[in-house]
XYZ file of C-alpha atoms in Angstrom:
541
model
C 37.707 54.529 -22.382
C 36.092 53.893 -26.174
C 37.768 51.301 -26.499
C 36.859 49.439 -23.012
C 32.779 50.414 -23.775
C 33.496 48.594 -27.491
C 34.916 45.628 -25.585
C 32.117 45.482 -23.005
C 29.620 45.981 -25.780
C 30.936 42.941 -27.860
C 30.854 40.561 -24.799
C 27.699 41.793 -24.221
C 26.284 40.631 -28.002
C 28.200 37.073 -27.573
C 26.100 36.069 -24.679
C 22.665 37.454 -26.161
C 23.533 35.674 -29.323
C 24.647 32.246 -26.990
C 21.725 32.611 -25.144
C 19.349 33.080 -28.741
C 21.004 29.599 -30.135
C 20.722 27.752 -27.231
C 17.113 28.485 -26.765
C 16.311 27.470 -30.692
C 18.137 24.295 -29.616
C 16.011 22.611 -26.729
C 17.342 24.754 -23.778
C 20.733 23.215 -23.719
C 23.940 23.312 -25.261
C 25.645 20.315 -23.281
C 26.322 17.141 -23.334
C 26.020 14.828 -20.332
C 28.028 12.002 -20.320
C 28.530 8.421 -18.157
C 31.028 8.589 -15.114
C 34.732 9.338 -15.764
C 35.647 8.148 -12.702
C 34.967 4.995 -10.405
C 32.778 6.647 -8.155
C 29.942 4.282 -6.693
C 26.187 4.209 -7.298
C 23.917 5.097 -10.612
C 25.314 7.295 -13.058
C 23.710 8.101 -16.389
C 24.344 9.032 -19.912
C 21.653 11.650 -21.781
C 21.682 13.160 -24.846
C 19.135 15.893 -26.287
C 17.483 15.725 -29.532
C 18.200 18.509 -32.022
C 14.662 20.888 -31.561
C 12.783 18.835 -29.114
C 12.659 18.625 -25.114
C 12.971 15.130 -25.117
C 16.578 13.049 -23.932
C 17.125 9.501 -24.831
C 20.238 7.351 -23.731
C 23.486 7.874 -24.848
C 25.549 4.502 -25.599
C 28.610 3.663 -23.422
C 31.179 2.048 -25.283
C 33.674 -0.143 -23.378
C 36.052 -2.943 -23.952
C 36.734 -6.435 -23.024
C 37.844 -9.654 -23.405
C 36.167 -13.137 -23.708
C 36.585 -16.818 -24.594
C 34.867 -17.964 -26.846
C 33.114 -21.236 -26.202
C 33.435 -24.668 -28.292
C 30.124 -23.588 -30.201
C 30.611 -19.901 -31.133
C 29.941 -19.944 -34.201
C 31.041 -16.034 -35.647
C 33.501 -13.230 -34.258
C 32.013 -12.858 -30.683
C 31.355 -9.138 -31.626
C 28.636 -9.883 -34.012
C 26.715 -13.229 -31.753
C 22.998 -11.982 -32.284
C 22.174 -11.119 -28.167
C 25.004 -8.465 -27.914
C 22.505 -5.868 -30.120
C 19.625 -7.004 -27.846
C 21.587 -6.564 -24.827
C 23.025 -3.138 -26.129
C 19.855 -1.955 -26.285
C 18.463 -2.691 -22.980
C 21.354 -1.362 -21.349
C 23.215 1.665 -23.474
C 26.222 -0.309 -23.396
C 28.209 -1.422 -26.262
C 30.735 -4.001 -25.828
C 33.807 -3.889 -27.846
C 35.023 -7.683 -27.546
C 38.290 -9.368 -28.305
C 37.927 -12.983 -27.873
C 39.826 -16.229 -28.031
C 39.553 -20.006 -28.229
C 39.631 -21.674 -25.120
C 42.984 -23.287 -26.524
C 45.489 -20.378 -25.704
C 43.028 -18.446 -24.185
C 45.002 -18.739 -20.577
C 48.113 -17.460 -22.122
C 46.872 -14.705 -23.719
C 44.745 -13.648 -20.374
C 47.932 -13.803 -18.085
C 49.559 -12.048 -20.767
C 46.725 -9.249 -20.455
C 47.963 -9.035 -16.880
C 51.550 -9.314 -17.112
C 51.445 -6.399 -19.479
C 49.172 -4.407 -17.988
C 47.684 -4.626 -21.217
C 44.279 -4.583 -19.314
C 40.442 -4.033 -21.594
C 37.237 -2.343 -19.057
C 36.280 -6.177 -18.539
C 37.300 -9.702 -18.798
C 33.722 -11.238 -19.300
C 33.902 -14.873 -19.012
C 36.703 -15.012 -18.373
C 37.007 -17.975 -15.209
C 39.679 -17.187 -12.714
C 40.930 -18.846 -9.248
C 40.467 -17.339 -6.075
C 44.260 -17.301 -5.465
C 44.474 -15.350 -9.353
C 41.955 -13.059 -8.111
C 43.459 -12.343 -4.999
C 46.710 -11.844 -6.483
C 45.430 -9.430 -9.591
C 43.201 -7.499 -6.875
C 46.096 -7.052 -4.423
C 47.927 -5.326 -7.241
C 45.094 -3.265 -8.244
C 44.384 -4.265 -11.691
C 40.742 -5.636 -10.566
C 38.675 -3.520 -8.903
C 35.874 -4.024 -6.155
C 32.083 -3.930 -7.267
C 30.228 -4.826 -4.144
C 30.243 -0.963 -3.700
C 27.992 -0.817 -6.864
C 25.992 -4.269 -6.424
C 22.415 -2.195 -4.479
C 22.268 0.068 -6.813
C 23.554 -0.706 -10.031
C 23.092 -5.068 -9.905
C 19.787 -5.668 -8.200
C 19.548 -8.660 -10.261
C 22.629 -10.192 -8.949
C 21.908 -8.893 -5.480
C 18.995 -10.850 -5.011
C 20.826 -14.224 -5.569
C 23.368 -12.998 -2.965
C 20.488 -12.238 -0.561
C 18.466 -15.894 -0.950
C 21.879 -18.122 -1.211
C 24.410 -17.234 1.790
C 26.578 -19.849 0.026
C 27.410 -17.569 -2.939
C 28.585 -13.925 -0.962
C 30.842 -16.662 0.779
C 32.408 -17.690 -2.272
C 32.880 -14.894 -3.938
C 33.810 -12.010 -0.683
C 37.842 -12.238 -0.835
C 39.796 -12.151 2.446
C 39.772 -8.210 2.064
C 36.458 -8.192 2.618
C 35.668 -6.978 -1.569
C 33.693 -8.745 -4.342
C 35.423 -8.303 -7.460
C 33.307 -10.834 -9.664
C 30.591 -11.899 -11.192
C 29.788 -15.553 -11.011
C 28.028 -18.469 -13.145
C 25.415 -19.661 -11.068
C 24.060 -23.224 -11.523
C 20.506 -24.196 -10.182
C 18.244 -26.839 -11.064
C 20.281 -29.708 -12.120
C 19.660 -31.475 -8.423
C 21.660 -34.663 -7.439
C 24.894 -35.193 -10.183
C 25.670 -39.124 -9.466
C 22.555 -41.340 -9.380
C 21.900 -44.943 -9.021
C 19.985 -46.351 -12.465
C 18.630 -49.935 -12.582
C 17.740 -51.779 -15.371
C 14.365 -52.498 -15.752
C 14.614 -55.282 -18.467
C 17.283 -56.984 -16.239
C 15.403 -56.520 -13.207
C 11.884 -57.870 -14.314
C 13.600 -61.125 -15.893
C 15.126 -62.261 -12.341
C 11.950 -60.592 -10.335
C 14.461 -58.798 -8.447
C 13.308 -55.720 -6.408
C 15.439 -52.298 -5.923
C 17.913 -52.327 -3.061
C 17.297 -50.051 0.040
C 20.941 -50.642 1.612
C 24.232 -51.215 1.073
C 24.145 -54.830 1.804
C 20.710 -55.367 -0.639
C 22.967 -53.748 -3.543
C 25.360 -56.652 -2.520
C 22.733 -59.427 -3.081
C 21.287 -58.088 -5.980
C 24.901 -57.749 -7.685
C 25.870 -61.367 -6.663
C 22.282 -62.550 -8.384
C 23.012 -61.008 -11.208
C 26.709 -62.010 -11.520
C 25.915 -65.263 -13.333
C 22.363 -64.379 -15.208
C 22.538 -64.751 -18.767
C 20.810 -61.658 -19.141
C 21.095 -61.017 -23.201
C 20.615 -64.925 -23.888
C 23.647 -65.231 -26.089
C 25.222 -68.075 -23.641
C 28.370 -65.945 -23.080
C 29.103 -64.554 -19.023
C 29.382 -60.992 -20.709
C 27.171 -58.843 -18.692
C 28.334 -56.469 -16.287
C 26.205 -56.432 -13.139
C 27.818 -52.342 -12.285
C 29.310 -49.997 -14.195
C 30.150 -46.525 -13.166
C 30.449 -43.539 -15.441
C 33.876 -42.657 -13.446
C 34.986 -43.390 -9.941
C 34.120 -40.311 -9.249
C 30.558 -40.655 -10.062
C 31.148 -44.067 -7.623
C 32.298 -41.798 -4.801
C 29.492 -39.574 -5.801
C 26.561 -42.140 -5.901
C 27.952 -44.377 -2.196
C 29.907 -41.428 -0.317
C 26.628 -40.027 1.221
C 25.938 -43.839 2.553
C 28.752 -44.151 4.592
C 28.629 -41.053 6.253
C 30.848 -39.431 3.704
C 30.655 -35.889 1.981
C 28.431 -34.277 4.726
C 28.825 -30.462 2.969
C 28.122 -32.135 -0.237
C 29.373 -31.745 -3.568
C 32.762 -29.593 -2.550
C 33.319 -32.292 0.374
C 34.659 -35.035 -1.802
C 38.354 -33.976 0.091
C 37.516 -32.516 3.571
C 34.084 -32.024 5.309
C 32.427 -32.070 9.071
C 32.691 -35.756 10.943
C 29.234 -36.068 11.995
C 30.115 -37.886 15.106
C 32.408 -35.515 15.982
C 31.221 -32.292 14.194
C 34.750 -31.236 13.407
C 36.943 -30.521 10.094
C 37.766 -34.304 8.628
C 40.048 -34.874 6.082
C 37.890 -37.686 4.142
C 40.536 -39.617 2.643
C 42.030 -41.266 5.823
C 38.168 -41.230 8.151
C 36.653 -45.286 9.190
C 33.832 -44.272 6.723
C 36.462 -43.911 3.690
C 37.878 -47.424 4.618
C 34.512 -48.925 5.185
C 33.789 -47.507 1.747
C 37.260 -48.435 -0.087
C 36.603 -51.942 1.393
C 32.838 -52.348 -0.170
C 34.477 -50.853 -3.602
C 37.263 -54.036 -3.352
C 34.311 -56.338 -2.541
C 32.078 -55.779 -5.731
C 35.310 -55.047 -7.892
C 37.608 -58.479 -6.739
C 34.357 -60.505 -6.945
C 33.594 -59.421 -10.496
C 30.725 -57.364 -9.797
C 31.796 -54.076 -10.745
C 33.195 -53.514 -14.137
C 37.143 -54.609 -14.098
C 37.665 -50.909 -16.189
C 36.438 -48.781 -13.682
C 39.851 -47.352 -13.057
C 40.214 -46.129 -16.831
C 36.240 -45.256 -17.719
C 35.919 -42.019 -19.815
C 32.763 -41.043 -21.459
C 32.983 -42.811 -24.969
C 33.606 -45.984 -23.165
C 30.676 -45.439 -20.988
C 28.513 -44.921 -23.576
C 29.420 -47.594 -25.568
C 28.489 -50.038 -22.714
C 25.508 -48.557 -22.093
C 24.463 -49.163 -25.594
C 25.074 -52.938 -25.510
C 22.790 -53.160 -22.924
C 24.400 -55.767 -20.790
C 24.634 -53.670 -17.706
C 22.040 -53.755 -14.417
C 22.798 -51.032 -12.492
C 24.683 -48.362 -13.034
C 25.457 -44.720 -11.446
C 25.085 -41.599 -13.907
C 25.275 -38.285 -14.227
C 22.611 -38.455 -16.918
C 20.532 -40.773 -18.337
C 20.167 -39.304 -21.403
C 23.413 -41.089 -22.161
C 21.128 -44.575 -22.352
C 18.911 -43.073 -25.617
C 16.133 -44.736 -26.538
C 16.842 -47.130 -23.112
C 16.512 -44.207 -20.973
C 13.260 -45.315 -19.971
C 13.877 -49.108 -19.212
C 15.977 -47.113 -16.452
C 14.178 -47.229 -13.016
C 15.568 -44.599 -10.065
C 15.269 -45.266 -6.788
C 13.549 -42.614 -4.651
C 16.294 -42.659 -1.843
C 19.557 -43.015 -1.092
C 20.774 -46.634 -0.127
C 21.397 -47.126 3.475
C 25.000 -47.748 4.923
C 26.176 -49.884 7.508
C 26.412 -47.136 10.069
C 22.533 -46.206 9.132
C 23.878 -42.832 6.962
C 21.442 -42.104 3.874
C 23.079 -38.532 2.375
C 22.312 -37.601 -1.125
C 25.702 -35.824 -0.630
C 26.581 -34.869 -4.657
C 24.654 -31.907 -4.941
C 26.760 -28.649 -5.070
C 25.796 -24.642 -3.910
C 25.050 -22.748 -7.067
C 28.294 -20.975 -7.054
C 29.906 -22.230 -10.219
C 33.214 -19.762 -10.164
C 33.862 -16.014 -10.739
C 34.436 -15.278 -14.492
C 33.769 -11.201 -14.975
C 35.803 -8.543 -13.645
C 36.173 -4.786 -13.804
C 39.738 -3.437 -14.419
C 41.177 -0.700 -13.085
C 41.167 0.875 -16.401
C 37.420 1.291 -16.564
C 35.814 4.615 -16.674
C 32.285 3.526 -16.902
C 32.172 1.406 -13.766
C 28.742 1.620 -12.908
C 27.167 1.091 -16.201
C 29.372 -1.461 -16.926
C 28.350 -3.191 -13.474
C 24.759 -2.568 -15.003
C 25.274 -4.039 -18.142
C 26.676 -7.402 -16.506
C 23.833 -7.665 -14.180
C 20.763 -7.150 -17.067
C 22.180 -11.319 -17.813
C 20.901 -12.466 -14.214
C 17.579 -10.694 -14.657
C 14.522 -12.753 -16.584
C 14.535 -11.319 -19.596
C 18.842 -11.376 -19.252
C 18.705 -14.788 -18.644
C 15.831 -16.050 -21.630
C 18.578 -14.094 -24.008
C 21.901 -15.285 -22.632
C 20.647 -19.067 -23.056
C 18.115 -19.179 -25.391
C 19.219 -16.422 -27.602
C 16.157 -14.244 -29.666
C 13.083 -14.432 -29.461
C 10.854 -14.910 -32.913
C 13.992 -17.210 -33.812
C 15.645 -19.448 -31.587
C 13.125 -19.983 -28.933
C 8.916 -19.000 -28.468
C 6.789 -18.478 -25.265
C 4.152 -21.334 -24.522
C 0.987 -20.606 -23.537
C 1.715 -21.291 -19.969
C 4.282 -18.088 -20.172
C 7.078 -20.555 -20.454
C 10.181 -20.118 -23.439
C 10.307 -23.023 -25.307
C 12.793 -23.659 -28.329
C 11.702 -23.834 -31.811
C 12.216 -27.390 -33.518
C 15.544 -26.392 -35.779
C 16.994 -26.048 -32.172
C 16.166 -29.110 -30.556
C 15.358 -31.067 -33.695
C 17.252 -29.504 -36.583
C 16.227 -30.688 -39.801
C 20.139 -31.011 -40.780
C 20.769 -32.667 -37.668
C 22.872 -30.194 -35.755
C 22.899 -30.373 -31.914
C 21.395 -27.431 -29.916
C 25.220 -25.731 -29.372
C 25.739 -26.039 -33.152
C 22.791 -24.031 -34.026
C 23.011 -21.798 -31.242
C 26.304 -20.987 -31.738
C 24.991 -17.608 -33.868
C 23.063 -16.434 -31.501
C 24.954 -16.594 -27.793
C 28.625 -17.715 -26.054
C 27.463 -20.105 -23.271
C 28.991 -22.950 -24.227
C 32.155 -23.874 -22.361
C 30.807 -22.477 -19.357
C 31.875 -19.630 -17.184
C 29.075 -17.191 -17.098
C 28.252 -14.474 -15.869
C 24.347 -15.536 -15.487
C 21.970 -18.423 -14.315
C 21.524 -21.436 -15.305
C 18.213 -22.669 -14.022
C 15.610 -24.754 -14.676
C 13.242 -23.107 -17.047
C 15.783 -21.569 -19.462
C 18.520 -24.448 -19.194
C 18.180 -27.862 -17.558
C 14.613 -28.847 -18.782
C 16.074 -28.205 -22.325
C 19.280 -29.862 -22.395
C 18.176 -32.666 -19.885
C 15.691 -35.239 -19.824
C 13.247 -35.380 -17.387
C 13.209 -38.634 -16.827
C 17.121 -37.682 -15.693
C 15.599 -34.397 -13.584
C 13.026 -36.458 -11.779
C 15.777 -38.886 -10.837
C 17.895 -36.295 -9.120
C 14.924 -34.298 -7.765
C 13.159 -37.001 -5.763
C 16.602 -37.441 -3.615
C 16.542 -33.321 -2.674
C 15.258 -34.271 0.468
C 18.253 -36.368 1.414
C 20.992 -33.670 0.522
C 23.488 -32.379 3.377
C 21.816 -29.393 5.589
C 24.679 -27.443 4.761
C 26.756 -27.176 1.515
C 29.802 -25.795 0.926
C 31.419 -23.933 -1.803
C 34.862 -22.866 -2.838
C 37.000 -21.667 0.119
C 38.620 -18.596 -0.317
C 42.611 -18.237 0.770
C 45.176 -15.437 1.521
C 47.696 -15.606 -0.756
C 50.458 -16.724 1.289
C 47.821 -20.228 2.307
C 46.898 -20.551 -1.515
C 50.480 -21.083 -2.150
C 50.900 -23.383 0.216
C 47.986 -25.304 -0.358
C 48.924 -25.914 -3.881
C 51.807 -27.605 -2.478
C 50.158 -29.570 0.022
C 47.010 -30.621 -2.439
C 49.515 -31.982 -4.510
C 51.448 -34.047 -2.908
C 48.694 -35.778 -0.292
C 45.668 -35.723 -2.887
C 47.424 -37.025 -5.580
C 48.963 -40.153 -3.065
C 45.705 -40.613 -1.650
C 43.620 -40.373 -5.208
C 46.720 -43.159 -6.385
C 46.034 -45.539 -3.479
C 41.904 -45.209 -3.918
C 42.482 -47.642 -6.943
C 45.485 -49.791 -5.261
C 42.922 -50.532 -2.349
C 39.651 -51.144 -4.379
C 41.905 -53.128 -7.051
C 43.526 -55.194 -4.622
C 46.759 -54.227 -5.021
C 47.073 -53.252 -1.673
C 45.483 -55.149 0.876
C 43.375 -53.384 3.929
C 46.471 -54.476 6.677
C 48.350 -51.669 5.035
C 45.560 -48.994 5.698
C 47.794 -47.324 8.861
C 50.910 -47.120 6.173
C 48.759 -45.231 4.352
C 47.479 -42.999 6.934
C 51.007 -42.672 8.309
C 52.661 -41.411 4.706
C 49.595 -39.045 4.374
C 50.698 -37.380 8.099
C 54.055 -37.693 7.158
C 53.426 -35.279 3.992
C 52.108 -32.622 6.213
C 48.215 -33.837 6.642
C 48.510 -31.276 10.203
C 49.305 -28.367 7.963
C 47.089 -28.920 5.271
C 43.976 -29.166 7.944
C 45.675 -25.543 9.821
C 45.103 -24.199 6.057
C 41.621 -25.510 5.596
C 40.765 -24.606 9.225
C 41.217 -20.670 8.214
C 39.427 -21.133 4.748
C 36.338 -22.179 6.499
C 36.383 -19.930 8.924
C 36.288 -17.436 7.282
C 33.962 -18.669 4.632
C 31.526 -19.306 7.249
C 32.081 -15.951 9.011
């Protein structure tokens, strides 16, 4: 009995003393800490000062794995926004990185292993990878998280319908985060040559047919004044950008940007495989007209970028179409746009090469993460204002300066570094956006009007009003379609992209056309269309 009142009488002194240190310690003796397990909504992470009331953040560490962009300059850990982003967040990224040459090795190797971090961050995927890495439970969903924890993010989902399509998989789950692109307008536009034009008193083309006649006046102008027939009445950056810049006038490319391959017949208003419609002929056989009569520059068919540019800087060209005209230099602006789209036999006038902002998924939550919400929180601080201003334009004080209109400009050794570095080069210290992929906006104010011209922005802009009523983005596929597809897209895009330049060359004259839309049947054209029937379906609904 002694002993039990001894034993009751100890306890007893172990709780009053407890109770004494906790009180000389702020009232608590705990620790709270973030979520340990994926469960949705806000979580937080508090800590108590030693002898005060007051709690400040604790900092969430996690772990993940990037690549790095062309321009990143340092070990992605120690890029100058991570500290700022840290801070407005209380989450510390832990980053292993790689080049973008091996980086798709190593990331399938992630997967194979299950050698998985809390996050890939931009890291771009396909919808068929996602699908496939979701399905075996490595990613996991985050639309559960988006209202509370990713209002920034939300909001874009709420304004652009086009996005949630893109990014909702077929099980009804978003598991990314997504670059979104706004701002940059119209990519293939029509450029004219001033200098050219105002020699000849020629006046800008409205249709199809006035493009003709001004290509055939040109075709023989000594332009330069050296005596030699070396001008080049059209030259294209690609054929792509030729596609681009004439699809819209003959009906073609009605969902824009992601129609180049199948969009809605407007006649019709049914699913249309582009390659084999009357407007693709009528526009294969206006292509063969300006390229077998000399008007279109004979090295269309092998045009890169360096090429392009170094024709642009002879200045022997008249008209050209351009994703830029920044690539003309000091010439940009002898460049005249034209403030429409040309007109097309069948009266169509689409500004069709203009894309949804949806520029692919490229950050994901693993299944190994224990700080899901915060982590969803950290990702969505780079789609909010101040998230954004960092992500592109890195620190304030340094790289860039507000204007007295409240807008961010950059600071000279950016734009116009005394040792002549390029904008990526110098900020290459300071953030990873180069290569693309990420998880933020890039918009107007913080992106385009800095790394574009606006002689180049104005020429895109004033064709807005000519862009499809509807554009699409990315279908999204089960798994047993995406496999298929892959198979399909082979085999009839790659005939019908190798008989594009036989037709326009000459190679193959138009009497073989129903050949050609014969072989592409023959390769499975019926299945292919059953596949893309479902993906837009479902992307719609």
């Amino acid at each position: 009995m002694r002993r039990s009142c001894q034993s009751a009488f100890i306890l007893l002194l172990t709780f009053v003393l407890i109770f004494t240190f906790a009180a000389c310690n702020g009232g608590t003796t705990s620790t709270t800490t973030g979520a340990t397990t994926q469960s949705q909504g806000t979580t937080s992470a508090t800590t108590t000062k030693a002898g005060t009331s007051e709690t400040e953040p604790q900092i969430v560490e996690i772990t993940a794995f990037a690549q790095e962009g062309p321009y990143t300059k340092k070990d992605f850990n120690d890029l100058a926004i991570w500290e700022v982003a840290t801070a407005a967040t209380g989450v510390k990224v832990n980053f292993e990185s790689s080049p973008a040459d091996g980086f798709a090795e190593k990331l399938n190797l992630k997967f194979s292993t299950n050698d998985l971090p809390d996050m890939f961050f931009k890291c771009n995927m396909s919808n068929s990878d996602i699908a496939v890495r979701a399905g075996e439970g490595q990613l996991i969903p985050i639309d559960g998280y988006l209202d509370e924890n990713a209002p920034n993010f939300s909001k874009y989902l709420a304004d652009e319908i086009s996005i949630e399509r893109g990014i909702r998989m077929t099980d009804g789950h978003i598991y990314g985060f997504c670059y979104l692109v706004s701002g940059g307008g119209i990519s293939s536009k029509f450029f004219y040559n001033s200098k050219w034009i105002n020699k000849q008193g020629l006046e800008l083309p409205k249709t199809t047919d006035e493009l003709y006649t001004m290509l055939t006046t040109m075709k023989d102008f000594d332009y330069n004044g050296n005596g030699q027939n070396d001008e080049i009445p059209f030259i294209v950056e690609s054929l792509s950008r030729l596609e681009g810049g004439l699809f819209g006038s003959f009906g073609l490319g009605t969902r824009g940007g992601n129609s180049f391959t199948w969009d809605i017949d407007p006649v019709t208003n049914e699913l249309r495989y582009v390659r084999t419609s009357d407007g693709y002929k009528k526009f294969l056989e206006f292509a063969n007209k300006l390229y077998t009569e000399k008007l279109l520059d004979q090295e269309c068919f092998t045009m890169d970028l360096t090429k392009f540019s170094a024709k642009i800087a002879l200045d022997i060209f008249g008209v050209t179409i351009a994703g830029n005209s920044s690539y003309f230099n000091v010439a940009q602006n002898d460049q005249l746009y034209p403030n429409a789209p040309l007109i097309g036999p069948d009266g169509y006038q689409i500004a069709m090469h203009i894309g949804p902002p949806l520029a692919g998924q490229n950050t994901f939550i693993t299944n190994k993460n224990q700080h899901v919400a915060e982590t969803v929180s950290f990702v969505d601080y780079f789609y909010s204002e101040e998230g954004i201003t960092l992500y592109f334009m890195g620190i304030e004080g340094e790289t860039y300066y507000y204007d007295d209109k409240g807008k961010p400009q950059f600071f000279d050794k950016v734009l116009k570094n005394p040792d002549g570095l390029n904008p990526e080069d110098v900020l290459g210290d300071y953030v990873c956006w180069s290569g693309g992929g990420n998880p933020s906006v890039a918009d107007y104010d913080h992106f385009y009007i800095h790394f574009s011209t606006l002689h180049n922005l104005t020429a895109a802009n004033v064709l807005m009003d000519y862009k499809p009523d509807e554009l699409w983005g990315a279908f999204i596929y089960s798994t047993e379609d995406s496999e298929k597809l892959k198979i399909l897209q082979t085999e009839i895009d790659t005939y019908a992209t190798d008989m594009r330049a036989k037709f326009i060359s000459g190679e193959i004259g138009f009497d073989s056309w129903d050949d050609y839309v014969q072989q592409i049947e023959a390769l499975g054209i019926d299945q292919y269309e059953e596949i893309v029937q479902r993906g837009m379906e479902a992307y719609i609904s």
